[in-house]
PDB file of N, CA, C and O in Angstrom:
ATOM      1  N   UNK T   1     -36.844 -49.931  65.736  1.00 86.00           N
ATOM      2  CA  UNK T   1     -36.019 -50.135  64.512  1.00 86.00           C
ATOM      3  C   UNK T   1     -35.952 -48.774  63.868  1.00 86.00           C
ATOM      4  O   UNK T   1     -36.818 -48.011  63.937  1.00 86.00           O
ATOM      5  N   UNK T   2     -34.807 -48.560  63.181  1.00 90.00           N
ATOM      6  CA  UNK T   2     -34.599 -47.355  62.514  1.00 90.00           C
ATOM      7  C   UNK T   2     -34.832 -47.559  60.944  1.00 90.00           C
ATOM      8  O   UNK T   2     -34.305 -48.430  60.394  1.00 90.00           O
ATOM      9  N   UNK T   3     -35.712 -46.702  60.390  1.00 91.00           N
ATOM     10  CA  UNK T   3     -36.087 -46.801  59.027  1.00 91.00           C
ATOM     11  C   UNK T   3     -35.775 -45.424  58.346  1.00 91.00           C
ATOM     12  O   UNK T   3     -36.198 -44.430  58.904  1.00 91.00           O
ATOM     13  N   UNK T   4     -35.139 -45.384  57.194  1.00 91.00           N
ATOM     14  CA  UNK T   4     -34.930 -44.163  56.517  1.00 91.00           C
ATOM     15  C   UNK T   4     -36.111 -43.989  55.484  1.00 91.00           C
ATOM     16  O   UNK T   4     -36.393 -44.935  54.712  1.00 91.00           O
ATOM     17  N   UNK T   5     -36.781 -42.906  55.570  1.00 91.00           N
ATOM     18  CA  UNK T   5     -37.898 -42.693  54.740  1.00 91.00           C
ATOM     19  C   UNK T   5     -37.486 -42.626  53.244  1.00 91.00           C
ATOM     20  O   UNK T   5     -36.551 -41.811  52.944  1.00 91.00           O
ATOM     21  N   UNK T   6     -38.093 -43.405  52.405  1.00 90.00           N
ATOM     22  CA  UNK T   6     -37.704 -43.340  50.973  1.00 90.00           C
ATOM     23  C   UNK T   6     -38.074 -42.108  50.251  1.00 90.00           C
ATOM     24  O   UNK T   6     -37.437 -41.769  49.196  1.00 90.00           O
ATOM     25  N   UNK T   7     -38.967 -41.306  50.832  1.00 91.00           N
ATOM     26  CA  UNK T   7     -39.401 -40.087  50.177  1.00 91.00           C
ATOM     27  C   UNK T   7     -38.549 -38.901  50.623  1.00 91.00           C
ATOM     28  O   UNK T   7     -38.068 -38.176  49.771  1.00 91.00           O
ATOM     29  N   UNK T   8     -38.522 -38.660  51.961  1.00 93.00           N
ATOM     30  CA  UNK T   8     -37.755 -37.441  52.353  1.00 93.00           C
ATOM     31  C   UNK T   8     -36.336 -37.794  52.840  1.00 93.00           C
ATOM     32  O   UNK T   8     -35.599 -36.818  53.210  1.00 93.00           O
ATOM     33  N   UNK T   9     -35.936 -39.033  52.926  1.00 92.00           N
ATOM     34  CA  UNK T   9     -34.551 -39.437  53.282  1.00 92.00           C
ATOM     35  C   UNK T   9     -34.175 -39.174  54.632  1.00 92.00           C
ATOM     36  O   UNK T   9     -33.010 -39.223  55.016  1.00 92.00           O
ATOM     37  N   UNK T  10     -35.109 -38.990  55.620  1.00 92.00           N
ATOM     38  CA  UNK T  10     -34.837 -38.808  57.000  1.00 92.00           C
ATOM     39  C   UNK T  10     -34.980 -40.105  57.717  1.00 92.00           C
ATOM     40  O   UNK T  10     -35.883 -40.899  57.481  1.00 92.00           O
ATOM     41  N   UNK T  11     -34.070 -40.390  58.699  1.00 92.00           N
ATOM     42  CA  UNK T  11     -34.126 -41.566  59.479  1.00 92.00           C
ATOM     43  C   UNK T  11     -35.053 -41.374  60.673  1.00 92.00           C
ATOM     44  O   UNK T  11     -35.076 -40.334  61.297  1.00 92.00           O
ATOM     45  N   UNK T  12     -35.830 -42.426  60.986  1.00 90.00           N
ATOM     46  CA  UNK T  12     -36.831 -42.408  62.028  1.00 90.00           C
ATOM     47  C   UNK T  12     -36.770 -43.690  62.844  1.00 90.00           C
ATOM     48  O   UNK T  12     -36.704 -44.761  62.205  1.00 90.00           O
ATOM     49  N   UNK T  13     -36.795 -43.571  64.167  1.00 91.00           N
ATOM     50  CA  UNK T  13     -36.900 -44.749  64.977  1.00 91.00           C
ATOM     51  C   UNK T  13     -38.373 -45.081  65.181  1.00 91.00           C
ATOM     52  O   UNK T  13     -39.121 -44.235  65.742  1.00 91.00           O
ATOM     53  N   UNK T  14     -38.771 -46.203  64.688  1.00 88.00           N
ATOM     54  CA  UNK T  14     -40.252 -46.512  64.701  1.00 88.00           C
ATOM     55  C   UNK T  14     -40.469 -47.845  65.275  1.00 88.00           C
ATOM     56  O   UNK T  14     -39.615 -48.675  65.441  1.00 88.00           O
ATOM     57  N   UNK T  15     -41.792 -48.079  65.719  1.00 87.00           N
ATOM     58  CA  UNK T  15     -42.167 -49.370  66.204  1.00 87.00           C
ATOM     59  C   UNK T  15     -43.048 -50.100  65.212  1.00 87.00           C
ATOM     60  O   UNK T  15     -43.144 -49.607  64.032  1.00 87.00           O
ATOM     61  N   UNK T  16     -43.558 -51.208  65.496  1.00 82.00           N
ATOM     62  CA  UNK T  16     -44.358 -52.034  64.556  1.00 82.00           C
ATOM     63  C   UNK T  16     -45.595 -51.377  64.100  1.00 82.00           C
ATOM     64  O   UNK T  16     -46.111 -51.725  63.065  1.00 82.00           O
ATOM     65  N   UNK T  17     -46.086 -50.468  64.912  1.00 86.00           N
ATOM     66  CA  UNK T  17     -47.354 -49.816  64.561  1.00 86.00           C
ATOM     67  C   UNK T  17     -47.189 -48.599  63.621  1.00 86.00           C
ATOM     68  O   UNK T  17     -48.151 -48.142  63.123  1.00 86.00           O
ATOM     69  N   UNK T  18     -46.033 -48.061  63.571  1.00 89.00           N
ATOM     70  CA  UNK T  18     -45.798 -46.863  62.770  1.00 89.00           C
ATOM     71  C   UNK T  18     -45.735 -47.228  61.279  1.00 89.00           C
ATOM     72  O   UNK T  18     -44.889 -48.014  60.863  1.00 89.00           O
ATOM     73  N   UNK T  19     -46.537 -46.658  60.500  1.00 90.00           N
ATOM     74  CA  UNK T  19     -46.609 -47.013  59.050  1.00 90.00           C
ATOM     75  C   UNK T  19     -46.061 -45.828  58.159  1.00 90.00           C
ATOM     76  O   UNK T  19     -45.577 -46.115  57.095  1.00 90.00           O
ATOM     77  N   UNK T  20     -46.195 -44.616  58.645  1.00 92.00           N
ATOM     78  CA  UNK T  20     -45.882 -43.479  57.759  1.00 92.00           C
ATOM     79  C   UNK T  20     -44.811 -42.578  58.450  1.00 92.00           C
ATOM     80  O   UNK T  20     -44.644 -42.586  59.632  1.00 92.00           O
ATOM     81  N   UNK T  21     -44.168 -41.854  57.603  1.00 93.00           N
ATOM     82  CA  UNK T  21     -43.143 -40.944  58.057  1.00 93.00           C
ATOM     83  C   UNK T  21     -43.837 -39.732  58.710  1.00 93.00           C
ATOM     84  O   UNK T  21     -44.746 -39.139  58.169  1.00 93.00           O
ATOM     85  N   UNK T  22     -43.361 -39.345  59.903  1.00 91.00           N
ATOM     86  CA  UNK T  22     -43.966 -38.215  60.600  1.00 91.00           C
ATOM     87  C   UNK T  22     -43.696 -36.868  59.919  1.00 91.00           C
ATOM     88  O   UNK T  22     -44.431 -35.940  60.122  1.00 91.00           O
ATOM     89  N   UNK T  23     -42.695 -36.781  59.100  1.00 92.00           N
ATOM     90  CA  UNK T  23     -42.398 -35.649  58.369  1.00 92.00           C
ATOM     91  C   UNK T  23     -43.184 -35.371  57.066  1.00 92.00           C
ATOM     92  O   UNK T  23     -43.757 -34.356  56.871  1.00 92.00           O
ATOM     93  N   UNK T  24     -43.194 -36.359  56.206  1.00 93.00           N
ATOM     94  CA  UNK T  24     -43.868 -36.279  54.880  1.00 93.00           C
ATOM     95  C   UNK T  24     -44.992 -37.111  54.677  1.00 93.00           C
ATOM     96  O   UNK T  24     -45.630 -37.100  53.597  1.00 93.00           O
ATOM     97  N   UNK T  25     -45.374 -37.995  55.624  1.00 92.00           N
ATOM     98  CA  UNK T  25     -46.525 -38.958  55.544  1.00 92.00           C
ATOM     99  C   UNK T  25     -46.291 -40.005  54.496  1.00 92.00           C
ATOM    100  O   UNK T  25     -47.348 -40.649  54.098  1.00 92.00           O
ATOM    101  N   UNK T  26     -45.119 -40.272  53.981  1.00 92.00           N
ATOM    102  CA  UNK T  26     -44.807 -41.308  53.033  1.00 92.00           C
ATOM    103  C   UNK T  26     -44.859 -42.661  53.714  1.00 92.00           C
ATOM    104  O   UNK T  26     -44.462 -42.775  54.940  1.00 92.00           O
ATOM    105  N   UNK T  27     -45.156 -43.773  53.078  1.00 93.00           N
ATOM    106  CA  UNK T  27     -45.095 -45.075  53.646  1.00 93.00           C
ATOM    107  C   UNK T  27     -43.620 -45.463  53.841  1.00 93.00           C
ATOM    108  O   UNK T  27     -42.805 -45.379  53.020  1.00 93.00           O
ATOM    109  N   UNK T  28     -43.287 -45.905  55.086  1.00 92.00           N
ATOM    110  CA  UNK T  28     -41.924 -46.129  55.478  1.00 92.00           C
ATOM    111  C   UNK T  28     -41.373 -47.527  55.003  1.00 92.00           C
ATOM    112  O   UNK T  28     -40.276 -47.650  54.553  1.00 92.00           O
ATOM    113  N   UNK T  29     -42.222 -48.509  55.080  1.00 93.00           N
ATOM    114  CA  UNK T  29     -41.786 -49.930  54.764  1.00 93.00           C
ATOM    115  C   UNK T  29     -42.108 -50.193  53.269  1.00 93.00           C
ATOM    116  O   UNK T  29     -43.216 -50.364  52.901  1.00 93.00           O
ATOM    117  N   UNK T  30     -40.991 -50.391  52.483  1.00 93.00           N
ATOM    118  CA  UNK T  30     -41.100 -50.766  51.139  1.00 93.00           C
ATOM    119  C   UNK T  30     -40.404 -52.189  50.986  1.00 93.00           C
ATOM    120  O   UNK T  30     -39.371 -52.419  51.602  1.00 93.00           O
ATOM    121  N   UNK T  31     -41.006 -52.967  50.251  1.00 93.00           N
ATOM    122  CA  UNK T  31     -40.379 -54.336  50.015  1.00 93.00           C
ATOM    123  C   UNK T  31     -38.945 -54.238  49.530  1.00 93.00           C
ATOM    124  O   UNK T  31     -38.129 -55.047  49.872  1.00 93.00           O
ATOM    125  N   UNK T  32     -38.727 -53.413  48.566  1.00 93.00           N
ATOM    126  CA  UNK T  32     -37.390 -53.245  47.960  1.00 93.00           C
ATOM    127  C   UNK T  32     -36.313 -52.811  48.937  1.00 93.00           C
ATOM    128  O   UNK T  32     -35.151 -53.078  48.722  1.00 93.00           O
ATOM    129  N   UNK T  33     -36.693 -52.311  50.093  1.00 92.00           N
ATOM    130  CA  UNK T  33     -35.750 -51.948  51.125  1.00 92.00           C
ATOM    131  C   UNK T  33     -35.531 -53.059  52.168  1.00 92.00           C
ATOM    132  O   UNK T  33     -34.746 -52.885  53.131  1.00 92.00           O
ATOM    133  N   UNK T  34     -36.248 -54.116  52.092  1.00 92.00           N
ATOM    134  CA  UNK T  34     -36.189 -55.176  53.032  1.00 92.00           C
ATOM    135  C   UNK T  34     -35.281 -56.300  52.678  1.00 92.00           C
ATOM    136  O   UNK T  34     -35.234 -56.710  51.482  1.00 92.00           O
ATOM    137  N   UNK T  35     -34.602 -56.892  53.685  1.00 93.00           N
ATOM    138  CA  UNK T  35     -33.741 -58.040  53.431  1.00 93.00           C
ATOM    139  C   UNK T  35     -34.525 -59.319  52.992  1.00 93.00           C
ATOM    140  O   UNK T  35     -33.943 -60.188  52.398  1.00 93.00           O
ATOM    141  N   UNK T  36     -35.825 -59.325  53.327  1.00 93.00           N
ATOM    142  CA  UNK T  36     -36.556 -60.553  52.957  1.00 93.00           C
ATOM    143  C   UNK T  36     -37.059 -60.520  51.473  1.00 93.00           C
ATOM    144  O   UNK T  36     -37.633 -61.497  51.048  1.00 93.00           O
ATOM    145  N   UNK T  37     -36.865 -59.431  50.838  1.00 94.00           N
ATOM    146  CA  UNK T  37     -37.399 -59.326  49.386  1.00 94.00           C
ATOM    147  C   UNK T  37     -36.249 -59.539  48.428  1.00 94.00           C
ATOM    148  O   UNK T  37     -35.142 -59.009  48.520  1.00 94.00           O
ATOM    149  N   UNK T  38     -36.532 -60.423  47.453  1.00 94.00           N
ATOM    150  CA  UNK T  38     -35.537 -60.776  46.352  1.00 94.00           C
ATOM    151  C   UNK T  38     -36.007 -59.988  45.090  1.00 94.00           C
ATOM    152  O   UNK T  38     -37.009 -60.380  44.475  1.00 94.00           O
ATOM    153  N   UNK T  39     -35.257 -58.885  44.816  1.00 92.00           N
ATOM    154  CA  UNK T  39     -35.640 -58.059  43.634  1.00 92.00           C
ATOM    155  C   UNK T  39     -35.598 -58.844  42.322  1.00 92.00           C
ATOM    156  O   UNK T  39     -36.443 -58.629  41.448  1.00 92.00           O
ATOM    157  N   UNK T  40     -34.610 -59.686  42.225  1.00 94.00           N
ATOM    158  CA  UNK T  40     -34.455 -60.450  40.936  1.00 94.00           C
ATOM    159  C   UNK T  40     -35.722 -61.248  40.519  1.00 94.00           C
ATOM    160  O   UNK T  40     -35.994 -61.297  39.287  1.00 94.00           O
ATOM    161  N   UNK T  41     -36.424 -61.801  41.451  1.00 94.00           N
ATOM    162  CA  UNK T  41     -37.622 -62.619  41.166  1.00 94.00           C
ATOM    163  C   UNK T  41     -38.847 -62.033  41.746  1.00 94.00           C
ATOM    164  O   UNK T  41     -39.900 -62.690  41.699  1.00 94.00           O
ATOM    165  N   UNK T  42     -38.807 -60.864  42.312  1.00 93.00           N
ATOM    166  CA  UNK T  42     -39.996 -60.173  42.957  1.00 93.00           C
ATOM    167  C   UNK T  42     -40.678 -61.145  43.925  1.00 93.00           C
ATOM    168  O   UNK T  42     -41.855 -61.292  43.901  1.00 93.00           O
ATOM    169  N   UNK T  43     -39.864 -61.663  44.853  1.00 95.00           N
ATOM    170  CA  UNK T  43     -40.404 -62.574  45.800  1.00 95.00           C
ATOM    171  C   UNK T  43     -40.036 -62.204  47.238  1.00 95.00           C
ATOM    172  O   UNK T  43     -38.968 -61.821  47.572  1.00 95.00           O
ATOM    173  N   UNK T  44     -41.110 -62.220  48.088  1.00 94.00           N
ATOM    174  CA  UNK T  44     -40.882 -61.917  49.552  1.00 94.00           C
ATOM    175  C   UNK T  44     -40.769 -63.231  50.285  1.00 94.00           C
ATOM    176  O   UNK T  44     -41.699 -64.077  50.305  1.00 94.00           O
ATOM    177  N   UNK T  45     -39.631 -63.437  50.966  1.00 93.00           N
ATOM    178  CA  UNK T  45     -39.475 -64.636  51.817  1.00 93.00           C
ATOM    179  C   UNK T  45     -40.313 -64.564  53.103  1.00 93.00           C
ATOM    180  O   UNK T  45     -40.626 -65.620  53.704  1.00 93.00           O
ATOM    181  N   UNK T  46     -40.603 -63.358  53.579  1.00 89.00           N
ATOM    182  CA  UNK T  46     -41.436 -63.160  54.807  1.00 89.00           C
ATOM    183  C   UNK T  46     -42.829 -63.652  54.587  1.00 89.00           C
ATOM    184  O   UNK T  46     -43.471 -64.328  55.392  1.00 89.00           O
ATOM    185  N   UNK T  47     -43.446 -63.305  53.393  1.00 89.00           N
ATOM    186  CA  UNK T  47     -44.806 -63.700  53.066  1.00 89.00           C
ATOM    187  C   UNK T  47     -44.825 -64.942  52.223  1.00 89.00           C
ATOM    188  O   UNK T  47     -45.872 -65.540  52.054  1.00 89.00           O
ATOM    189  N   UNK T  48     -43.631 -65.358  51.720  1.00 93.00           N
ATOM    190  CA  UNK T  48     -43.540 -66.576  50.910  1.00 93.00           C
ATOM    191  C   UNK T  48     -44.433 -66.470  49.648  1.00 93.00           C
ATOM    192  O   UNK T  48     -45.172 -67.387  49.336  1.00 93.00           O
ATOM    193  N   UNK T  49     -44.350 -65.314  48.977  1.00 93.00           N
ATOM    194  CA  UNK T  49     -45.115 -65.124  47.793  1.00 93.00           C
ATOM    195  C   UNK T  49     -44.560 -63.995  46.896  1.00 93.00           C
ATOM    196  O   UNK T  49     -43.771 -63.234  47.376  1.00 93.00           O
ATOM    197  N   UNK T  50     -44.996 -63.942  45.701  1.00 95.00           N
ATOM    198  CA  UNK T  50     -44.623 -62.919  44.814  1.00 95.00           C
ATOM    199  C   UNK T  50     -45.220 -61.568  45.219  1.00 95.00           C
ATOM    200  O   UNK T  50     -46.288 -61.504  45.707  1.00 95.00           O
ATOM    201  N   UNK T  51     -44.419 -60.474  44.978  1.00 93.00           N
ATOM    202  CA  UNK T  51     -44.908 -59.138  45.278  1.00 93.00           C
ATOM    203  C   UNK T  51     -44.477 -58.326  43.920  1.00 93.00           C
ATOM    204  O   UNK T  51     -43.330 -58.277  43.635  1.00 93.00           O
ATOM    205  N   UNK T  52     -45.550 -57.816  43.322  1.00 92.00           N
ATOM    206  CA  UNK T  52     -45.273 -57.034  42.094  1.00 92.00           C
ATOM    207  C   UNK T  52     -44.288 -55.916  42.312  1.00 92.00           C
ATOM    208  O   UNK T  52     -44.333 -55.269  43.368  1.00 92.00           O
ATOM    209  N   UNK T  53     -43.527 -55.632  41.311  1.00 91.00           N
ATOM    210  CA  UNK T  53     -42.471 -54.552  41.402  1.00 91.00           C
ATOM    211  C   UNK T  53     -43.082 -53.195  41.725  1.00 91.00           C
ATOM    212  O   UNK T  53     -42.540 -52.425  42.463  1.00 91.00           O
ATOM    213  N   UNK T  54     -44.281 -52.879  41.144  1.00 92.00           N
ATOM    214  CA  UNK T  54     -44.899 -51.618  41.441  1.00 92.00           C
ATOM    215  C   UNK T  54     -45.227 -51.424  42.893  1.00 92.00           C
ATOM    216  O   UNK T  54     -45.028 -50.413  43.499  1.00 92.00           O
ATOM    217  N   UNK T  55     -45.765 -52.539  43.476  1.00 93.00           N
ATOM    218  CA  UNK T  55     -46.175 -52.473  44.907  1.00 93.00           C
ATOM    219  C   UNK T  55     -44.918 -52.481  45.779  1.00 93.00           C
ATOM    220  O   UNK T  55     -44.842 -51.837  46.877  1.00 93.00           O
ATOM    221  N   UNK T  56     -43.875 -53.213  45.378  1.00 93.00           N
ATOM    222  CA  UNK T  56     -42.648 -53.232  46.117  1.00 93.00           C
ATOM    223  C   UNK T  56     -41.981 -51.934  46.206  1.00 93.00           C
ATOM    224  O   UNK T  56     -41.355 -51.622  47.163  1.00 93.00           O
ATOM    225  N   UNK T  57     -41.985 -51.113  45.134  1.00 93.00           N
ATOM    226  CA  UNK T  57     -41.352 -49.846  45.052  1.00 93.00           C
ATOM    227  C   UNK T  57     -42.226 -48.720  45.665  1.00 93.00           C
ATOM    228  O   UNK T  57     -41.682 -47.752  46.203  1.00 93.00           O
ATOM    229  N   UNK T  58     -43.489 -48.780  45.357  1.00 93.00           N
ATOM    230  CA  UNK T  58     -44.465 -47.724  45.708  1.00 93.00           C
ATOM    231  C   UNK T  58     -45.690 -48.325  46.433  1.00 93.00           C
ATOM    232  O   UNK T  58     -46.729 -48.345  45.887  1.00 93.00           O
ATOM    233  N   UNK T  59     -45.484 -48.697  47.702  1.00 93.00           N
ATOM    234  CA  UNK T  59     -46.605 -49.216  48.514  1.00 93.00           C
ATOM    235  C   UNK T  59     -47.650 -48.204  48.751  1.00 93.00           C
ATOM    236  O   UNK T  59     -47.370 -46.965  48.916  1.00 93.00           O
ATOM    237  N   UNK T  60     -48.913 -48.677  48.968  1.00 92.00           N
ATOM    238  CA  UNK T  60     -49.955 -47.796  49.392  1.00 92.00           C
ATOM    239  C   UNK T  60     -50.253 -48.187  50.867  1.00 92.00           C
ATOM    240  O   UNK T  60     -49.692 -49.023  51.429  1.00 92.00           O
ATOM    241  N   UNK T  61     -51.240 -47.390  51.375  1.00 90.00           N
ATOM    242  CA  UNK T  61     -51.597 -47.744  52.808  1.00 90.00           C
ATOM    243  C   UNK T  61     -52.201 -49.074  52.997  1.00 90.00           C
ATOM    244  O   UNK T  61     -52.228 -49.647  54.104  1.00 90.00           O
ATOM    245  N   UNK T  62     -52.678 -49.713  51.952  1.00 91.00           N
ATOM    246  CA  UNK T  62     -53.318 -51.013  52.025  1.00 91.00           C
ATOM    247  C   UNK T  62     -52.319 -52.152  51.592  1.00 91.00           C
ATOM    248  O   UNK T  62     -52.725 -53.290  51.655  1.00 91.00           O
ATOM    249  N   UNK T  63     -51.087 -51.808  51.260  1.00 90.00           N
ATOM    250  CA  UNK T  63     -50.123 -52.857  50.880  1.00 90.00           C
ATOM    251  C   UNK T  63     -49.728 -53.689  52.041  1.00 90.00           C
ATOM    252  O   UNK T  63     -49.696 -53.175  53.204  1.00 90.00           O
ATOM    253  N   UNK T  64     -49.329 -54.943  51.767  1.00 87.00           N
ATOM    254  CA  UNK T  64     -48.951 -55.826  52.918  1.00 87.00           C
ATOM    255  C   UNK T  64     -47.694 -55.250  53.523  1.00 87.00           C
ATOM    256  O   UNK T  64     -47.511 -55.456  54.804  1.00 87.00           O
ATOM    257  N   UNK T  65     -46.795 -54.650  52.810  1.00 89.00           N
ATOM    258  CA  UNK T  65     -45.540 -54.217  53.434  1.00 89.00           C
ATOM    259  C   UNK T  65     -45.690 -53.049  54.409  1.00 89.00           C
ATOM    260  O   UNK T  65     -44.893 -52.843  55.329  1.00 89.00           O
ATOM    261  N   UNK T  66     -46.810 -52.339  54.351  1.00 90.00           N
ATOM    262  CA  UNK T  66     -46.980 -51.113  55.196  1.00 90.00           C
ATOM    263  C   UNK T  66     -46.911 -51.497  56.656  1.00 90.00           C
ATOM    264  O   UNK T  66     -46.317 -50.752  57.500  1.00 90.00           O
ATOM    265  N   UNK T  67     -47.468 -52.599  57.113  1.00 88.00           N
ATOM    266  CA  UNK T  67     -47.457 -52.996  58.461  1.00 88.00           C
ATOM    267  C   UNK T  67     -46.801 -54.375  58.650  1.00 88.00           C
ATOM    268  O   UNK T  67     -47.092 -55.140  59.565  1.00 88.00           O
ATOM    269  N   UNK T  68     -45.851 -54.692  57.805  1.00 89.00           N
ATOM    270  CA  UNK T  68     -45.218 -56.011  57.788  1.00 89.00           C
ATOM    271  C   UNK T  68     -44.411 -56.277  59.102  1.00 89.00           C
ATOM    272  O   UNK T  68     -43.587 -55.463  59.452  1.00 89.00           O
ATOM    273  N   UNK T  69     -44.667 -57.306  59.757  1.00 88.00           N
ATOM    274  CA  UNK T  69     -43.982 -57.686  61.020  1.00 88.00           C
ATOM    275  C   UNK T  69     -42.567 -58.385  60.689  1.00 88.00           C
ATOM    276  O   UNK T  69     -41.734 -58.387  61.611  1.00 88.00           O
ATOM    277  N   UNK T  70     -42.431 -58.904  59.508  1.00 90.00           N
ATOM    278  CA  UNK T  70     -41.124 -59.532  59.144  1.00 90.00           C
ATOM    279  C   UNK T  70     -40.197 -58.501  58.489  1.00 90.00           C
ATOM    280  O   UNK T  70     -39.098 -58.849  58.088  1.00 90.00           O
ATOM    281  N   UNK T  71     -40.631 -57.206  58.421  1.00 91.00           N
ATOM    282  CA  UNK T  71     -39.802 -56.256  57.753  1.00 91.00           C
ATOM    283  C   UNK T  71     -38.379 -56.078  58.478  1.00 91.00           C
ATOM    284  O   UNK T  71     -38.341 -55.946  59.682  1.00 91.00           O
ATOM    285  N   UNK T  72     -37.394 -56.186  57.665  1.00 90.00           N
ATOM    286  CA  UNK T  72     -36.036 -56.009  58.215  1.00 90.00           C
ATOM    287  C   UNK T  72     -35.290 -55.081  57.260  1.00 90.00           C
ATOM    288  O   UNK T  72     -34.900 -55.550  56.128  1.00 90.00           O
ATOM    289  N   UNK T  73     -35.013 -53.842  57.657  1.00 88.00           N
ATOM    290  CA  UNK T  73     -34.356 -52.964  56.724  1.00 88.00           C
ATOM    291  C   UNK T  73     -32.984 -53.460  56.293  1.00 88.00           C
ATOM    292  O   UNK T  73     -32.202 -53.912  57.106  1.00 88.00           O
ATOM    293  N   UNK T  74     -32.695 -53.478  55.007  1.00 78.00           N
ATOM    294  CA  UNK T  74     -31.414 -53.931  54.452  1.00 78.00           C
ATOM    295  C   UNK T  74     -30.430 -52.804  54.677  1.00 78.00           C
ATOM    296  O   UNK T  74     -30.675 -51.692  55.171  1.00 78.00           O
ATOM    297  N   UNK T  75     -29.150 -53.143  54.335  1.00 63.00           N
ATOM    298  CA  UNK T  75     -28.082 -52.117  54.442  1.00 63.00           C
ATOM    299  C   UNK T  75     -28.305 -51.007  53.390  1.00 63.00           C
ATOM    300  O   UNK T  75     -28.665 -51.341  52.238  1.00 63.00           O
ATOM    301  N   UNK T  76     -28.090 -49.765  53.769  1.00 53.00           N
ATOM    302  CA  UNK T  76     -28.361 -48.697  52.880  1.00 53.00           C
ATOM    303  C   UNK T  76     -27.322 -48.732  51.667  1.00 53.00           C
ATOM    304  O   UNK T  76     -26.174 -49.077  51.868  1.00 53.00           O
ATOM    305  N   UNK T  77     -27.878 -48.449  50.504  1.00 49.00           N
ATOM    306  CA  UNK T  77     -26.995 -48.375  49.359  1.00 49.00           C
ATOM    307  C   UNK T  77     -26.379 -47.044  49.251  1.00 49.00           C
ATOM    308  O   UNK T  77     -27.016 -45.971  49.468  1.00 49.00           O
ATOM    309  N   UNK T  78     -25.037 -47.044  49.123  1.00 39.00           N
ATOM    310  CA  UNK T  78     -24.274 -45.713  49.036  1.00 39.00           C
ATOM    311  C   UNK T  78     -23.675 -45.580  47.680  1.00 39.00           C
ATOM    312  O   UNK T  78     -23.583 -46.383  46.847  1.00 39.00           O
TER     313      UNK T  78
END
């Protein structure tokens, strides 16, 4: 799957085990970029639970989204 790094804005073809950008080491999978996340109610349909806005926007290495198997990149906002 191809993910655009939210930090350096470079596109990378990654597998399920890749968590960070090879260029800047930023976390690639953010809830706010996923089709399964509803920003209006801060809810993840993949995990079927609330995800706080801070974690959704700025995940850490221990965040659920970092290695999420249900992650599905949404269409890029232009």
